[in-house]
């Protein structure tokens, strides 16, 4: 999968999104201008020590992004996550090579871009009392739906305890409740 941030402004959001991308094997595409420097301590703090493991690619503008990623690739779609969409993100059928784009925290994706992608504009449902969700939360919601549609291919689906085993803990809990 591919996450695209169009002119992100807040380093902590981009750092959190970068960490999510590392956890999911997702490429992060950043379209300039950015509202921060990629070497900033806020970005490193939010991305923690995972930033060096991130596959991150930068573009001077939206046109360069399209030229380098979508030209000649008819199977790759560009989904636009926007509060202006008529369709909910769960109605989308994401391909493994698709791109999901999110806009600036203060303004979203410019409408000049959205009008060319009406069929792939998607939204996260919410009450009308709020303008939008936090950018990093929005990326997580939509990205994990896309990954779910592909059965979380290649991802670790089960965890393990650090101290003990599940069977032993369940037996202790049953004993504790009966006393």
PDB file of C-alpha atoms in Angstrom:
ATOM      1  CA  UNK A   1       0.000   0.000   0.000  1.00  0.00           C
ATOM      2  CA  UNK A   2       0.951   3.636  -0.377  1.00  0.00           C
ATOM      3  CA  UNK A   3       0.017   6.617   1.772  1.00  0.00           C
ATOM      4  CA  UNK A   4       0.330  10.079   0.232  1.00  0.00           C
ATOM      5  CA  UNK A   5       0.378  13.281   2.291  1.00  0.00           C
ATOM      6  CA  UNK A   6      -0.296  16.408   0.269  1.00  0.00           C
ATOM      7  CA  UNK A   7       1.530  19.314   1.919  1.00  0.00           C
ATOM      8  CA  UNK A   8       1.406  18.106   5.540  1.00  0.00           C
ATOM      9  CA  UNK A   9       1.852  20.851   8.125  1.00  0.00           C
ATOM     10  CA  UNK A  10       2.303  19.201  11.539  1.00  0.00           C
ATOM     11  CA  UNK A  11       5.474  17.174  12.126  1.00  0.00           C
ATOM     12  CA  UNK A  12       3.981  15.021  14.903  1.00  0.00           C
ATOM     13  CA  UNK A  13       1.212  13.822  12.566  1.00  0.00           C
ATOM     14  CA  UNK A  14       3.691  12.927   9.829  1.00  0.00           C
ATOM     15  CA  UNK A  15       5.915  11.163  12.369  1.00  0.00           C
ATOM     16  CA  UNK A  16       2.991   9.107  13.667  1.00  0.00           C
ATOM     17  CA  UNK A  17       1.935   8.274  10.120  1.00  0.00           C
ATOM     18  CA  UNK A  18       5.514   7.256   9.321  1.00  0.00           C
ATOM     19  CA  UNK A  19       5.502   4.875  12.268  1.00  0.00           C
ATOM     20  CA  UNK A  20       2.216   3.363  11.088  1.00  0.00           C
ATOM     21  CA  UNK A  21       3.712   2.946   7.608  1.00  0.00           C
ATOM     22  CA  UNK A  22       6.726   1.090   9.032  1.00  0.00           C
ATOM     23  CA  UNK A  23       4.408  -1.169  11.071  1.00  0.00           C
ATOM     24  CA  UNK A  24       2.406  -2.044   7.962  1.00  0.00           C
ATOM     25  CA  UNK A  25       5.087  -2.123   5.256  1.00  0.00           C
ATOM     26  CA  UNK A  26       3.505   0.892   3.576  1.00  0.00           C
ATOM     27  CA  UNK A  27       5.384   3.469   1.494  1.00  0.00           C
ATOM     28  CA  UNK A  28       4.935   7.103   2.587  1.00  0.00           C
ATOM     29  CA  UNK A  29       4.847   9.727  -0.188  1.00  0.00           C
ATOM     30  CA  UNK A  30       5.223  13.406   0.788  1.00  0.00           C
ATOM     31  CA  UNK A  31       4.186  16.159  -1.606  1.00  0.00           C
ATOM     32  CA  UNK A  32       5.793  19.527  -0.918  1.00  0.00           C
ATOM     33  CA  UNK A  33       5.791  22.100   0.423  1.00  0.00           C
ATOM     34  CA  UNK A  34       6.010  20.585   3.891  1.00  0.00           C
ATOM     35  CA  UNK A  35       5.213  22.686   6.946  1.00  0.00           C
ATOM     36  CA  UNK A  36       8.371  21.430   8.706  1.00  0.00           C
ATOM     37  CA  UNK A  37      11.822  20.025   8.068  1.00  0.00           C
ATOM     38  CA  UNK A  38      12.199  16.255   7.878  1.00  0.00           C
ATOM     39  CA  UNK A  39      15.168  16.442  10.225  1.00  0.00           C
ATOM     40  CA  UNK A  40      13.184  18.163  12.981  1.00  0.00           C
ATOM     41  CA  UNK A  41      13.216  16.702  16.487  1.00  0.00           C
ATOM     42  CA  UNK A  42       9.399  16.700  16.628  1.00  0.00           C
ATOM     43  CA  UNK A  43       9.252  14.438  13.593  1.00  0.00           C
ATOM     44  CA  UNK A  44      11.871  12.080  15.020  1.00  0.00           C
ATOM     45  CA  UNK A  45      10.111  12.051  18.389  1.00  0.00           C
ATOM     46  CA  UNK A  46       6.756  11.108  16.857  1.00  0.00           C
ATOM     47  CA  UNK A  47       8.289   8.526  14.530  1.00  0.00           C
ATOM     48  CA  UNK A  48      10.543   7.340  17.324  1.00  0.00           C
ATOM     49  CA  UNK A  49      13.415   5.177  16.212  1.00  0.00           C
ATOM     50  CA  UNK A  50      11.442   3.798  13.270  1.00  0.00           C
ATOM     51  CA  UNK A  51      11.970   6.746  10.899  1.00  0.00           C
ATOM     52  CA  UNK A  52      15.181   5.261   9.461  1.00  0.00           C
ATOM     53  CA  UNK A  53      13.232   2.100   8.497  1.00  0.00           C
ATOM     54  CA  UNK A  54      10.582   4.090   6.632  1.00  0.00           C
ATOM     55  CA  UNK A  55      10.377   4.026   2.836  1.00  0.00           C
ATOM     56  CA  UNK A  56       9.614   7.731   2.341  1.00  0.00           C
ATOM     57  CA  UNK A  57       9.572   9.523  -1.017  1.00  0.00           C
ATOM     58  CA  UNK A  58       9.320  13.266  -1.664  1.00  0.00           C
ATOM     59  CA  UNK A  59       7.883  15.206  -4.590  1.00  0.00           C
ATOM     60  CA  UNK A  60       8.053  18.875  -5.465  1.00  0.00           C
ATOM     61  CA  UNK A  61       4.346  18.978  -6.411  1.00  0.00           C
ATOM     62  CA  UNK A  62       1.287  16.867  -7.177  1.00  0.00           C
ATOM     63  CA  UNK A  63       2.125  16.671 -10.884  1.00  0.00           C
ATOM     64  CA  UNK A  64       5.533  15.130 -10.182  1.00  0.00           C
ATOM     65  CA  UNK A  65       3.902  12.590  -7.864  1.00  0.00           C
ATOM     66  CA  UNK A  66       1.384  11.580 -10.574  1.00  0.00           C
ATOM     67  CA  UNK A  67       4.078  11.381 -13.245  1.00  0.00           C
ATOM     68  CA  UNK A  68       6.352   9.154 -11.147  1.00  0.00           C
ATOM     69  CA  UNK A  69       3.678   6.879  -9.688  1.00  0.00           C
ATOM     70  CA  UNK A  70       0.551   6.722 -11.817  1.00  0.00           C
ATOM     71  CA  UNK A  71       1.621   7.358 -15.410  1.00  0.00           C
ATOM     72  CA  UNK A  72       1.592   4.068 -17.286  1.00  0.00           C
ATOM     73  CA  UNK A  73       0.084   2.148 -14.361  1.00  0.00           C
ATOM     74  CA  UNK A  74      -3.620   1.707 -15.145  1.00  0.00           C
ATOM     75  CA  UNK A  75      -4.101  -0.790 -12.290  1.00  0.00           C
ATOM     76  CA  UNK A  76      -2.948   1.646  -9.595  1.00  0.00           C
ATOM     77  CA  UNK A  77      -5.672   3.925  -8.290  1.00  0.00           C
ATOM     78  CA  UNK A  78      -5.370   7.139  -6.341  1.00  0.00           C
ATOM     79  CA  UNK A  79      -7.937   7.365  -3.565  1.00  0.00           C
ATOM     80  CA  UNK A  80      -8.628  10.812  -2.120  1.00  0.00           C
ATOM     81  CA  UNK A  81      -9.571  10.896   1.560  1.00  0.00           C
ATOM     82  CA  UNK A  82     -11.713  14.009   1.993  1.00  0.00           C
ATOM     83  CA  UNK A  83     -14.644  15.220   4.056  1.00  0.00           C
ATOM     84  CA  UNK A  84     -16.171  16.392   0.757  1.00  0.00           C
ATOM     85  CA  UNK A  85     -16.610  12.854  -0.648  1.00  0.00           C
ATOM     86  CA  UNK A  86     -20.001  11.256  -1.243  1.00  0.00           C
ATOM     87  CA  UNK A  87     -18.699   7.733  -0.647  1.00  0.00           C
ATOM     88  CA  UNK A  88     -17.545   6.060   2.579  1.00  0.00           C
ATOM     89  CA  UNK A  89     -14.072   4.500   2.723  1.00  0.00           C
ATOM     90  CA  UNK A  90     -15.517   1.054   3.483  1.00  0.00           C
ATOM     91  CA  UNK A  91     -17.220   1.108   0.069  1.00  0.00           C
ATOM     92  CA  UNK A  92     -13.856   1.325  -1.699  1.00  0.00           C
ATOM     93  CA  UNK A  93     -12.149  -1.805  -3.014  1.00  0.00           C
ATOM     94  CA  UNK A  94      -8.474  -1.133  -2.475  1.00  0.00           C
ATOM     95  CA  UNK A  95      -5.801  -2.744  -4.632  1.00  0.00           C
ATOM     96  CA  UNK A  96      -2.415  -3.649  -3.178  1.00  0.00           C
ATOM     97  CA  UNK A  97      -0.675  -1.076  -5.395  1.00  0.00           C
ATOM     98  CA  UNK A  98      -3.167   1.730  -4.743  1.00  0.00           C
ATOM     99  CA  UNK A  99      -2.367   5.115  -3.252  1.00  0.00           C
ATOM    100  CA  UNK A 100      -4.458   6.773  -0.540  1.00  0.00           C
ATOM    101  CA  UNK A 101      -3.961  10.530  -0.374  1.00  0.00           C
ATOM    102  CA  UNK A 102      -4.686  12.864   2.537  1.00  0.00           C
ATOM    103  CA  UNK A 103      -4.473  16.646   2.505  1.00  0.00           C
ATOM    104  CA  UNK A 104      -3.124  19.378   4.746  1.00  0.00           C
ATOM    105  CA  UNK A 105      -4.366  19.474   8.316  1.00  0.00           C
ATOM    106  CA  UNK A 106      -5.773  22.980   7.869  1.00  0.00           C
ATOM    107  CA  UNK A 107      -7.402  22.661   4.442  1.00  0.00           C
ATOM    108  CA  UNK A 108      -7.448  19.083   3.132  1.00  0.00           C
ATOM    109  CA  UNK A 109      -6.802  18.228  -0.511  1.00  0.00           C
ATOM    110  CA  UNK A 110      -7.306  21.217  -2.841  1.00  0.00           C
ATOM    111  CA  UNK A 111     -10.613  21.098  -4.709  1.00  0.00           C
ATOM    112  CA  UNK A 112      -8.744  21.664  -8.007  1.00  0.00           C
ATOM    113  CA  UNK A 113      -7.293  18.180  -7.507  1.00  0.00           C
ATOM    114  CA  UNK A 114     -10.445  16.553  -6.110  1.00  0.00           C
ATOM    115  CA  UNK A 115     -12.608  17.363  -9.133  1.00  0.00           C
ATOM    116  CA  UNK A 116     -10.495  15.065 -11.321  1.00  0.00           C
ATOM    117  CA  UNK A 117     -10.894  12.149  -8.872  1.00  0.00           C
ATOM    118  CA  UNK A 118     -14.604  12.195  -8.002  1.00  0.00           C
ATOM    119  CA  UNK A 119     -14.947   8.407  -8.394  1.00  0.00           C
ATOM    120  CA  UNK A 120     -12.144   7.685  -5.935  1.00  0.00           C
ATOM    121  CA  UNK A 121     -12.967  10.286  -3.290  1.00  0.00           C
ATOM    122  CA  UNK A 122     -13.744   8.623   0.045  1.00  0.00           C
ATOM    123  CA  UNK A 123     -14.682   9.869   3.492  1.00  0.00           C
ATOM    124  CA  UNK A 124     -14.746   8.680   7.087  1.00  0.00           C
ATOM    125  CA  UNK A 125     -18.248   9.033   8.571  1.00  0.00           C
ATOM    126  CA  UNK A 126     -18.592  11.385  11.538  1.00  0.00           C
ATOM    127  CA  UNK A 127     -21.121  13.689  13.126  1.00  0.00           C
ATOM    128  CA  UNK A 128     -21.551  17.146  11.640  1.00  0.00           C
ATOM    129  CA  UNK A 129     -20.374  18.851  14.852  1.00  0.00           C
ATOM    130  CA  UNK A 130     -16.724  18.535  13.857  1.00  0.00           C
ATOM    131  CA  UNK A 131     -14.805  19.600  10.759  1.00  0.00           C
ATOM    132  CA  UNK A 132     -12.448  16.622  10.548  1.00  0.00           C
ATOM    133  CA  UNK A 133     -10.528  13.970  12.452  1.00  0.00           C
ATOM    134  CA  UNK A 134      -6.837  14.133  13.280  1.00  0.00           C
ATOM    135  CA  UNK A 135      -4.738  13.352  10.201  1.00  0.00           C
ATOM    136  CA  UNK A 136      -2.764  10.466  11.703  1.00  0.00           C
ATOM    137  CA  UNK A 137      -5.970   8.884  13.041  1.00  0.00           C
ATOM    138  CA  UNK A 138      -7.608   9.216   9.624  1.00  0.00           C
ATOM    139  CA  UNK A 139      -4.665   7.556   7.891  1.00  0.00           C
ATOM    140  CA  UNK A 140      -4.785   4.654  10.344  1.00  0.00           C
ATOM    141  CA  UNK A 141      -8.523   4.120   9.897  1.00  0.00           C
ATOM    142  CA  UNK A 142      -8.420   4.003   6.102  1.00  0.00           C
ATOM    143  CA  UNK A 143      -5.088   2.189   5.771  1.00  0.00           C
ATOM    144  CA  UNK A 144      -6.144  -0.625   8.085  1.00  0.00           C
ATOM    145  CA  UNK A 145      -9.385  -1.072   6.127  1.00  0.00           C
ATOM    146  CA  UNK A 146      -7.342  -1.400   2.933  1.00  0.00           C
ATOM    147  CA  UNK A 147      -5.045  -3.928   4.604  1.00  0.00           C
ATOM    148  CA  UNK A 148      -8.019  -5.839   6.056  1.00  0.00           C
ATOM    149  CA  UNK A 149      -9.435  -6.227   2.561  1.00  0.00           C
ATOM    150  CA  UNK A 150      -6.273  -8.158   1.699  1.00  0.00           C
ATOM    151  CA  UNK A 151      -6.350 -10.267   4.884  1.00  0.00           C
ATOM    152  CA  UNK A 152      -3.407  -8.309   6.333  1.00  0.00           C
ATOM    153  CA  UNK A 153      -1.099 -10.121   3.894  1.00  0.00           C
ATOM    154  CA  UNK A 154       2.406 -10.588   5.254  1.00  0.00           C
ATOM    155  CA  UNK A 155       1.541  -9.101   8.645  1.00  0.00           C
ATOM    156  CA  UNK A 156       1.841 -10.791  12.024  1.00  0.00           C
ATOM    157  CA  UNK A 157      -1.714 -11.748  12.998  1.00  0.00           C
ATOM    158  CA  UNK A 158      -1.114 -13.220  16.463  1.00  0.00           C
ATOM    159  CA  UNK A 159       0.883 -11.966  19.399  1.00  0.00           C
ATOM    160  CA  UNK A 160       2.560 -13.659  22.336  1.00  0.00           C
ATOM    161  CA  UNK A 161       2.992 -12.805  25.972  1.00  0.00           C
ATOM    162  CA  UNK A 162       6.436 -11.765  27.192  1.00  0.00           C
ATOM    163  CA  UNK A 163       6.154 -13.555  30.559  1.00  0.00           C
ATOM    164  CA  UNK A 164       4.181 -16.758  30.406  1.00  0.00           C
ATOM    165  CA  UNK A 165       1.762 -18.441  28.088  1.00  0.00           C
ATOM    166  CA  UNK A 166      -1.906 -17.784  27.427  1.00  0.00           C
ATOM    167  CA  UNK A 167      -3.022 -21.214  28.689  1.00  0.00           C
ATOM    168  CA  UNK A 168      -1.313 -20.715  32.078  1.00  0.00           C
ATOM    169  CA  UNK A 169      -2.781 -17.264  32.594  1.00  0.00           C
ATOM    170  CA  UNK A 170      -6.313 -18.473  31.826  1.00  0.00           C
ATOM    171  CA  UNK A 171      -5.924 -21.313  34.338  1.00  0.00           C
ATOM    172  CA  UNK A 172      -4.701 -18.900  37.047  1.00  0.00           C
ATOM    173  CA  UNK A 173      -7.602 -16.515  36.378  1.00  0.00           C
ATOM    174  CA  UNK A 174     -10.131 -19.358  36.731  1.00  0.00           C
ATOM    175  CA  UNK A 175      -8.516 -20.437  40.005  1.00  0.00           C
ATOM    176  CA  UNK A 176      -8.509 -16.862  41.347  1.00  0.00           C
ATOM    177  CA  UNK A 177     -12.213 -16.411  40.570  1.00  0.00           C
ATOM    178  CA  UNK A 178     -13.210 -19.637  42.301  1.00  0.00           C
ATOM    179  CA  UNK A 179     -11.465 -18.737  45.604  1.00  0.00           C
TER     180      UNK A 179
END
